């Protein structure tokens, strides 16, 4: 089996597994004042310090995942501001920014800074922009966008779910969303980093946890695992990705690679095979023991035409793209298995079309 769907979820890192298991043995509630509670609190605050050191500075609010972190920032900071959202943002951001103004991207999938600058002239705003696109891997110019926002007195929320742990994040933006399982930690934990003393209105009111920013007992094992994964070194996957794309170009010169020529995550390839439905490709590769995806993995198992590629002007080709995202433990053998399975799939589809 070759697992190449890391942008949906990374395989659990061994250090994250060990940290989560150790936290499971802590009986206390982090909000309790007795000895067991204080031990759990120490573990929680140690994880908070790791996240702040790795991705901060700023206040760290633990959440149940990236979706909640994005929603907390957008719904909690948007009062009195227009919300400006990139056209290729993750569905979780688009859903939280209902009624927002959509900012266009160019043919490579990069935010149009001139459109952002023009929109910022129309009044107070909260800008929502992902550091890296989950489907194409394209990196947005976050530092440049942050400078425009500062000049206009606007807030910038950065969805760093896909970029964290894969590239060095720019120290820009007023809030930043993370997801533990995208780092190689357990599912069930995320974080929102808040800079400049921002205090979003809570989505979940409760017993005062997370300094009143997010109610509910913190999922300590998932948080501890997330922090352990965050400390792992960033793997250099660009050579493997480049070799994969080069092999496919030789086999099928007609393929189109999203974001080609733009800065991208080193682990991500979004590859369109004209005339072949994305769902057909995903199923064929799955039967061959190769796991990839089409579009975002947060659509209840559905395979639909990519809104990201549609925003990039791909038209019908947007329904023919699959995403290959190399995990932290990717191997040459795993990539070779994908290439062989993909070539065999293409040959079968070509014979049927003949």
Short mmCIF file of N, CA, C and O in Angstrom, two decimals, residues 124-210:
data_model
loop_
_atom_site.label_atom_id
_atom_site.label_comp_id
_atom_site.label_asym_id
_atom_site.label_seq_id
_atom_site.Cartn_x
_atom_site.Cartn_y
_atom_site.Cartn_z
N UNK A 124 -13.01 49.15 7.03
CA UNK A 124 -12.42 48.16 7.94
C UNK A 124 -12.69 46.74 7.46
O UNK A 124 -13.79 46.43 6.99
N UNK A 125 -11.69 45.88 7.59
CA UNK A 125 -11.83 44.54 7.03
C UNK A 125 -11.08 43.50 7.86
O UNK A 125 -10.12 43.81 8.57
N UNK A 126 -11.57 42.27 7.74
CA UNK A 126 -10.85 41.09 8.19
C UNK A 126 -10.55 40.28 6.94
O UNK A 126 -11.46 39.84 6.24
N UNK A 127 -9.27 40.08 6.65
CA UNK A 127 -8.85 39.34 5.46
C UNK A 127 -8.52 37.91 5.87
O UNK A 127 -7.80 37.69 6.84
N UNK A 128 -9.07 36.95 5.14
CA UNK A 128 -8.82 35.53 5.41
C UNK A 128 -8.06 34.93 4.23
O UNK A 128 -8.58 34.89 3.11
N UNK A 129 -6.85 34.47 4.51
CA UNK A 129 -6.00 33.99 3.43
C UNK A 129 -5.19 32.78 3.92
O UNK A 129 -4.55 32.84 4.97
N UNK A 130 -5.22 31.70 3.17
CA UNK A 130 -4.47 30.50 3.55
C UNK A 130 -3.00 30.66 3.18
O UNK A 130 -2.66 31.26 2.16
N UNK A 131 -2.14 30.12 4.03
CA UNK A 131 -0.71 30.17 3.73
C UNK A 131 -0.39 29.27 2.54
O UNK A 131 0.43 29.62 1.68
N UNK A 132 -1.03 28.10 2.49
CA UNK A 132 -0.81 27.15 1.40
C UNK A 132 -2.14 26.50 1.04
O UNK A 132 -2.91 26.13 1.92
N UNK A 133 -2.38 26.33 -0.25
CA UNK A 133 -3.64 25.73 -0.66
C UNK A 133 -3.60 24.22 -0.46
O UNK A 133 -2.62 23.56 -0.78
N UNK A 134 -4.70 23.69 0.04
CA UNK A 134 -4.76 22.27 0.37
C UNK A 134 -4.82 21.38 -0.86
O UNK A 134 -4.42 20.22 -0.82
N UNK A 135 -5.29 21.90 -1.99
CA UNK A 135 -5.41 21.08 -3.20
C UNK A 135 -4.20 21.19 -4.11
O UNK A 135 -3.74 20.19 -4.66
N UNK A 136 -3.68 22.40 -4.29
CA UNK A 136 -2.59 22.62 -5.24
C UNK A 136 -1.23 22.77 -4.57
O UNK A 136 -0.20 22.64 -5.23
N UNK A 137 -1.23 23.09 -3.27
CA UNK A 137 0.02 23.37 -2.58
C UNK A 137 0.56 24.75 -2.81
O UNK A 137 1.62 25.11 -2.27
N UNK A 138 -0.12 25.58 -3.58
CA UNK A 138 0.36 26.92 -3.91
C UNK A 138 0.46 27.77 -2.65
O UNK A 138 -0.47 27.81 -1.83
N UNK A 139 1.59 28.47 -2.52
CA UNK A 139 1.83 29.34 -1.37
C UNK A 139 1.43 30.77 -1.71
O UNK A 139 1.86 31.32 -2.73
N UNK A 140 0.62 31.36 -0.85
CA UNK A 140 0.24 32.76 -1.05
C UNK A 140 1.33 33.69 -0.47
O UNK A 140 2.03 33.31 0.47
N UNK A 141 1.44 34.90 -1.02
CA UNK A 141 2.41 35.88 -0.50
C UNK A 141 1.90 36.52 0.79
O UNK A 141 1.44 37.67 0.81
N UNK A 142 1.99 35.77 1.88
CA UNK A 142 1.41 36.21 3.15
C UNK A 142 2.08 37.49 3.65
O UNK A 142 1.40 38.40 4.15
N UNK A 143 3.38 37.58 3.56
CA UNK A 143 4.08 38.77 4.06
C UNK A 143 3.62 40.02 3.32
O UNK A 143 3.39 41.08 3.94
N UNK A 144 3.46 39.93 2.01
CA UNK A 144 3.00 41.09 1.23
C UNK A 144 1.56 41.44 1.57
O UNK A 144 1.21 42.61 1.69
N UNK A 145 0.71 40.42 1.72
CA UNK A 145 -0.68 40.67 2.09
C UNK A 145 -0.75 41.30 3.47
O UNK A 145 -1.57 42.22 3.71
N UNK A 146 0.09 40.85 4.39
CA UNK A 146 0.09 41.41 5.75
C UNK A 146 0.48 42.88 5.73
O UNK A 146 -0.08 43.69 6.48
N UNK A 147 1.43 43.24 4.88
CA UNK A 147 1.85 44.64 4.79
C UNK A 147 0.70 45.51 4.29
O UNK A 147 0.47 46.62 4.81
N UNK A 148 -0.04 45.02 3.29
CA UNK A 148 -1.20 45.77 2.80
C UNK A 148 -2.25 45.93 3.90
O UNK A 148 -2.85 47.01 4.04
N UNK A 149 -2.47 44.86 4.66
CA UNK A 149 -3.46 44.93 5.73
C UNK A 149 -3.04 45.91 6.82
O UNK A 149 -3.86 46.69 7.33
N UNK A 150 -1.78 45.88 7.19
CA UNK A 150 -1.29 46.84 8.21
C UNK A 150 -1.48 48.27 7.75
O UNK A 150 -1.94 49.13 8.52
N UNK A 151 -1.14 48.55 6.50
CA UNK A 151 -1.27 49.91 5.98
C UNK A 151 -2.72 50.38 5.98
O UNK A 151 -3.00 51.57 6.13
N UNK A 152 -3.65 49.44 5.81
CA UNK A 152 -5.07 49.78 5.74
C UNK A 152 -5.77 49.67 7.10
O UNK A 152 -6.97 49.95 7.19
N UNK A 153 -5.05 49.24 8.13
CA UNK A 153 -5.67 49.06 9.43
C UNK A 153 -6.58 47.86 9.50
O UNK A 153 -7.49 47.80 10.33
N UNK A 154 -6.36 46.87 8.62
CA UNK A 154 -7.19 45.67 8.57
C UNK A 154 -6.53 44.55 9.36
O UNK A 154 -5.32 44.55 9.61
N UNK A 155 -7.32 43.54 9.73
CA UNK A 155 -6.81 42.33 10.37
C UNK A 155 -6.60 41.26 9.31
O UNK A 155 -7.36 41.17 8.34
N UNK A 156 -5.58 40.43 9.51
CA UNK A 156 -5.31 39.31 8.61
C UNK A 156 -5.35 38.01 9.39
O UNK A 156 -4.57 37.81 10.33
N UNK A 157 -6.26 37.12 8.99
CA UNK A 157 -6.30 35.77 9.55
C UNK A 157 -5.68 34.81 8.55
O UNK A 157 -6.07 34.78 7.37
N UNK A 158 -4.72 34.02 9.01
CA UNK A 158 -3.99 33.09 8.15
C UNK A 158 -4.40 31.66 8.50
O UNK A 158 -4.24 31.22 9.65
N UNK A 159 -4.92 30.94 7.52
CA UNK A 159 -5.18 29.52 7.67
C UNK A 159 -3.87 28.80 7.32
O UNK A 159 -3.52 28.64 6.15
N UNK A 160 -3.14 28.37 8.36
CA UNK A 160 -1.83 27.72 8.16
C UNK A 160 -1.91 26.21 8.30
O UNK A 160 -0.89 25.55 8.49
N UNK A 161 -3.11 25.66 8.20
CA UNK A 161 -3.31 24.23 8.45
C UNK A 161 -2.42 23.37 7.56
O UNK A 161 -1.79 22.42 8.03
N UNK A 162 -2.33 23.69 6.26
CA UNK A 162 -1.54 22.87 5.36
C UNK A 162 -0.06 23.25 5.35
O UNK A 162 0.80 22.39 5.08
N UNK A 163 0.25 24.48 5.65
CA UNK A 163 1.64 24.93 5.56
C UNK A 163 2.46 24.55 6.78
O UNK A 163 3.67 24.28 6.67
N UNK A 164 1.85 24.55 7.96
CA UNK A 164 2.59 24.30 9.20
C UNK A 164 3.22 22.91 9.16
O UNK A 164 2.57 21.93 8.80
N UNK A 165 4.48 22.84 9.51
CA UNK A 165 5.19 21.57 9.52
C UNK A 165 5.73 21.16 8.17
O UNK A 165 6.42 20.14 8.06
N UNK A 166 5.44 21.95 7.12
CA UNK A 166 5.93 21.63 5.78
C UNK A 166 6.84 22.71 5.21
O UNK A 166 7.73 22.43 4.42
N UNK A 167 6.56 23.95 5.59
CA UNK A 167 7.42 25.08 5.22
C UNK A 167 7.54 26.00 6.43
O UNK A 167 6.74 25.92 7.37
N UNK A 168 8.52 26.87 6.40
CA UNK A 168 8.65 27.87 7.46
C UNK A 168 7.59 28.94 7.26
O UNK A 168 7.48 29.52 6.17
N UNK A 169 6.80 29.20 8.29
CA UNK A 169 5.72 30.17 8.17
C UNK A 169 6.26 31.59 8.33
O UNK A 169 7.12 31.84 9.18
N UNK A 170 5.76 32.52 7.54
CA UNK A 170 6.13 33.92 7.74
C UNK A 170 5.55 34.44 9.05
O UNK A 170 4.44 34.05 9.44
N UNK A 171 6.27 35.28 9.73
CA UNK A 171 5.76 35.87 10.98
C UNK A 171 4.88 37.06 10.63
O UNK A 171 5.27 38.21 10.77
N UNK A 172 3.72 36.76 10.14
CA UNK A 172 2.80 37.80 9.68
C UNK A 172 1.38 37.35 9.97
O UNK A 172 1.10 36.16 10.11
N UNK A 173 0.48 38.31 10.07
CA UNK A 173 -0.91 38.01 10.35
C UNK A 173 -1.25 38.26 11.81
O UNK A 173 -0.39 38.27 12.68
N UNK A 174 -2.54 38.47 12.05
CA UNK A 174 -3.03 38.75 13.40
C UNK A 174 -3.54 37.50 14.10
O UNK A 174 -3.61 37.45 15.33
N UNK A 175 -3.94 36.51 13.33
CA UNK A 175 -4.36 35.22 13.89
C UNK A 175 -3.95 34.13 12.92
O UNK A 175 -3.78 34.38 11.72
N UNK A 176 -3.79 32.92 13.46
CA UNK A 176 -3.26 31.83 12.65
C UNK A 176 -3.87 30.52 13.13
O UNK A 176 -3.88 30.24 14.34
N UNK A 177 -4.41 29.73 12.20
CA UNK A 177 -5.08 28.47 12.54
C UNK A 177 -4.17 27.28 12.23
O UNK A 177 -3.50 27.24 11.20
N UNK A 178 -4.19 26.29 13.14
CA UNK A 178 -3.40 25.07 13.01
C UNK A 178 -4.27 23.86 13.24
O UNK A 178 -5.31 23.94 13.91
N UNK A 179 -3.82 22.71 12.72
CA UNK A 179 -4.52 21.45 12.95
C UNK A 179 -3.50 20.39 13.32
O UNK A 179 -2.49 20.21 12.62
N UNK A 180 -3.76 19.65 14.41
CA UNK A 180 -2.79 18.68 14.91
C UNK A 180 -2.53 17.54 13.95
O UNK A 180 -1.38 17.13 13.74
N UNK A 181 -3.57 16.97 13.33
CA UNK A 181 -3.35 15.78 12.51
C UNK A 181 -2.70 16.11 11.18
O UNK A 181 -2.17 15.21 10.51
N UNK A 182 -2.68 17.38 10.77
CA UNK A 182 -1.92 17.75 9.57
C UNK A 182 -0.43 17.83 9.86
O UNK A 182 0.39 17.86 8.94
N UNK A 183 -0.07 17.87 11.14
CA UNK A 183 1.33 17.89 11.54
C UNK A 183 1.88 16.50 11.79
O UNK A 183 3.09 16.33 11.99
N UNK A 184 1.00 15.49 11.81
CA UNK A 184 1.41 14.15 12.19
C UNK A 184 1.04 13.82 13.62
O UNK A 184 1.52 12.84 14.19
N UNK A 185 0.17 14.63 14.23
CA UNK A 185 -0.34 14.35 15.56
C UNK A 185 -1.67 13.63 15.47
O UNK A 185 -2.17 13.32 14.38
N UNK A 186 -2.29 13.33 16.62
CA UNK A 186 -3.61 12.67 16.61
C UNK A 186 -4.69 13.62 16.09
O UNK A 186 -4.55 14.84 16.14
N UNK A 187 -5.76 13.04 15.60
CA UNK A 187 -6.93 13.83 15.24
C UNK A 187 -7.61 14.33 16.51
O UNK A 187 -7.57 13.67 17.54
N UNK A 188 -8.25 15.49 16.43
CA UNK A 188 -9.03 15.97 17.56
C UNK A 188 -8.47 17.19 18.27
O UNK A 188 -9.05 17.64 19.25
N UNK A 189 -7.36 17.75 17.75
CA UNK A 189 -6.81 18.96 18.37
C UNK A 189 -6.38 19.94 17.29
O UNK A 189 -5.93 19.55 16.21
N UNK A 190 -6.54 21.20 17.60
CA UNK A 190 -6.07 22.29 16.75
C UNK A 190 -5.72 23.46 17.63
O UNK A 190 -5.78 23.37 18.87
N UNK A 191 -5.36 24.56 17.01
CA UNK A 191 -5.01 25.74 17.80
C UNK A 191 -5.23 26.99 16.98
O UNK A 191 -5.09 26.99 15.76
N UNK A 192 -5.58 28.06 17.69
CA UNK A 192 -5.64 29.39 17.10
C UNK A 192 -4.63 30.26 17.83
O UNK A 192 -4.68 30.37 19.06
N UNK A 193 -3.71 30.85 17.09
CA UNK A 193 -2.75 31.78 17.66
C UNK A 193 -3.25 33.20 17.46
O UNK A 193 -3.63 33.57 16.34
N UNK A 194 -3.25 33.97 18.53
CA UNK A 194 -3.76 35.34 18.50
C UNK A 194 -2.62 36.30 18.84
O UNK A 194 -1.96 36.14 19.87
N UNK A 195 -2.42 37.30 18.03
CA UNK A 195 -1.36 38.25 18.25
C UNK A 195 -1.95 39.62 18.56
O UNK A 195 -3.08 39.93 18.22
N UNK A 196 -1.16 40.44 19.22
CA UNK A 196 -1.56 41.82 19.47
C UNK A 196 -2.70 41.96 20.45
O UNK A 196 -3.43 42.96 20.41
N UNK A 197 -2.88 40.99 21.35
CA UNK A 197 -3.92 41.12 22.36
C UNK A 197 -5.34 40.97 21.85
O UNK A 197 -6.29 41.39 22.52
N UNK A 198 -5.52 40.37 20.68
CA UNK A 198 -6.87 40.18 20.15
C UNK A 198 -7.66 39.21 21.03
O UNK A 198 -7.12 38.23 21.53
N UNK A 199 -8.95 39.49 21.18
CA UNK A 199 -9.83 38.63 21.99
C UNK A 199 -11.11 38.35 21.20
O UNK A 199 -12.08 39.10 21.28
N UNK A 200 -11.13 37.26 20.41
CA UNK A 200 -12.35 36.96 19.66
C UNK A 200 -13.47 36.52 20.58
O UNK A 200 -13.24 35.91 21.63
N UNK A 201 -14.69 36.82 20.19
CA UNK A 201 -15.84 36.32 20.94
C UNK A 201 -15.86 34.81 20.83
O UNK A 201 -15.70 34.25 19.75
N UNK A 202 -16.04 34.07 21.94
CA UNK A 202 -15.97 32.61 21.89
C UNK A 202 -17.13 32.01 21.11
O UNK A 202 -18.25 32.53 21.12
N UNK A 203 -16.84 30.91 20.43
CA UNK A 203 -17.89 30.13 19.78
C UNK A 203 -18.57 29.22 20.78
O UNK A 203 -19.76 28.94 20.69
N UNK A 204 -17.78 28.71 21.75
CA UNK A 204 -18.27 27.75 22.74
C UNK A 204 -18.05 28.35 24.13
O UNK A 204 -16.91 28.51 24.57
N UNK A 205 -19.13 28.68 24.79
CA UNK A 205 -19.03 29.17 26.17
C UNK A 205 -19.08 27.98 27.11
O UNK A 205 -19.72 26.97 26.83
N UNK A 206 -18.37 28.10 28.21
CA UNK A 206 -18.35 26.97 29.13
C UNK A 206 -17.81 27.36 30.48
O UNK A 206 -18.16 28.42 31.02
N UNK A 207 -16.91 26.52 30.99
CA UNK A 207 -16.42 26.70 32.34
C UNK A 207 -15.20 27.58 32.46
O UNK A 207 -14.50 27.49 33.48
N UNK A 208 -14.90 28.37 31.47
CA UNK A 208 -13.77 29.29 31.56
C UNK A 208 -12.46 28.72 31.06
O UNK A 208 -11.42 29.36 31.21
N UNK A 209 -12.48 27.52 30.46
CA UNK A 209 -11.24 26.96 29.93
C UNK A 209 -10.67 27.86 28.84
O UNK A 209 -11.38 28.65 28.22
N UNK A 210 -9.36 27.72 28.60
CA UNK A 210 -8.66 28.54 27.60
C UNK A 210 -8.90 30.03 27.84
O UNK A 210 -9.10 30.80 26.92
#
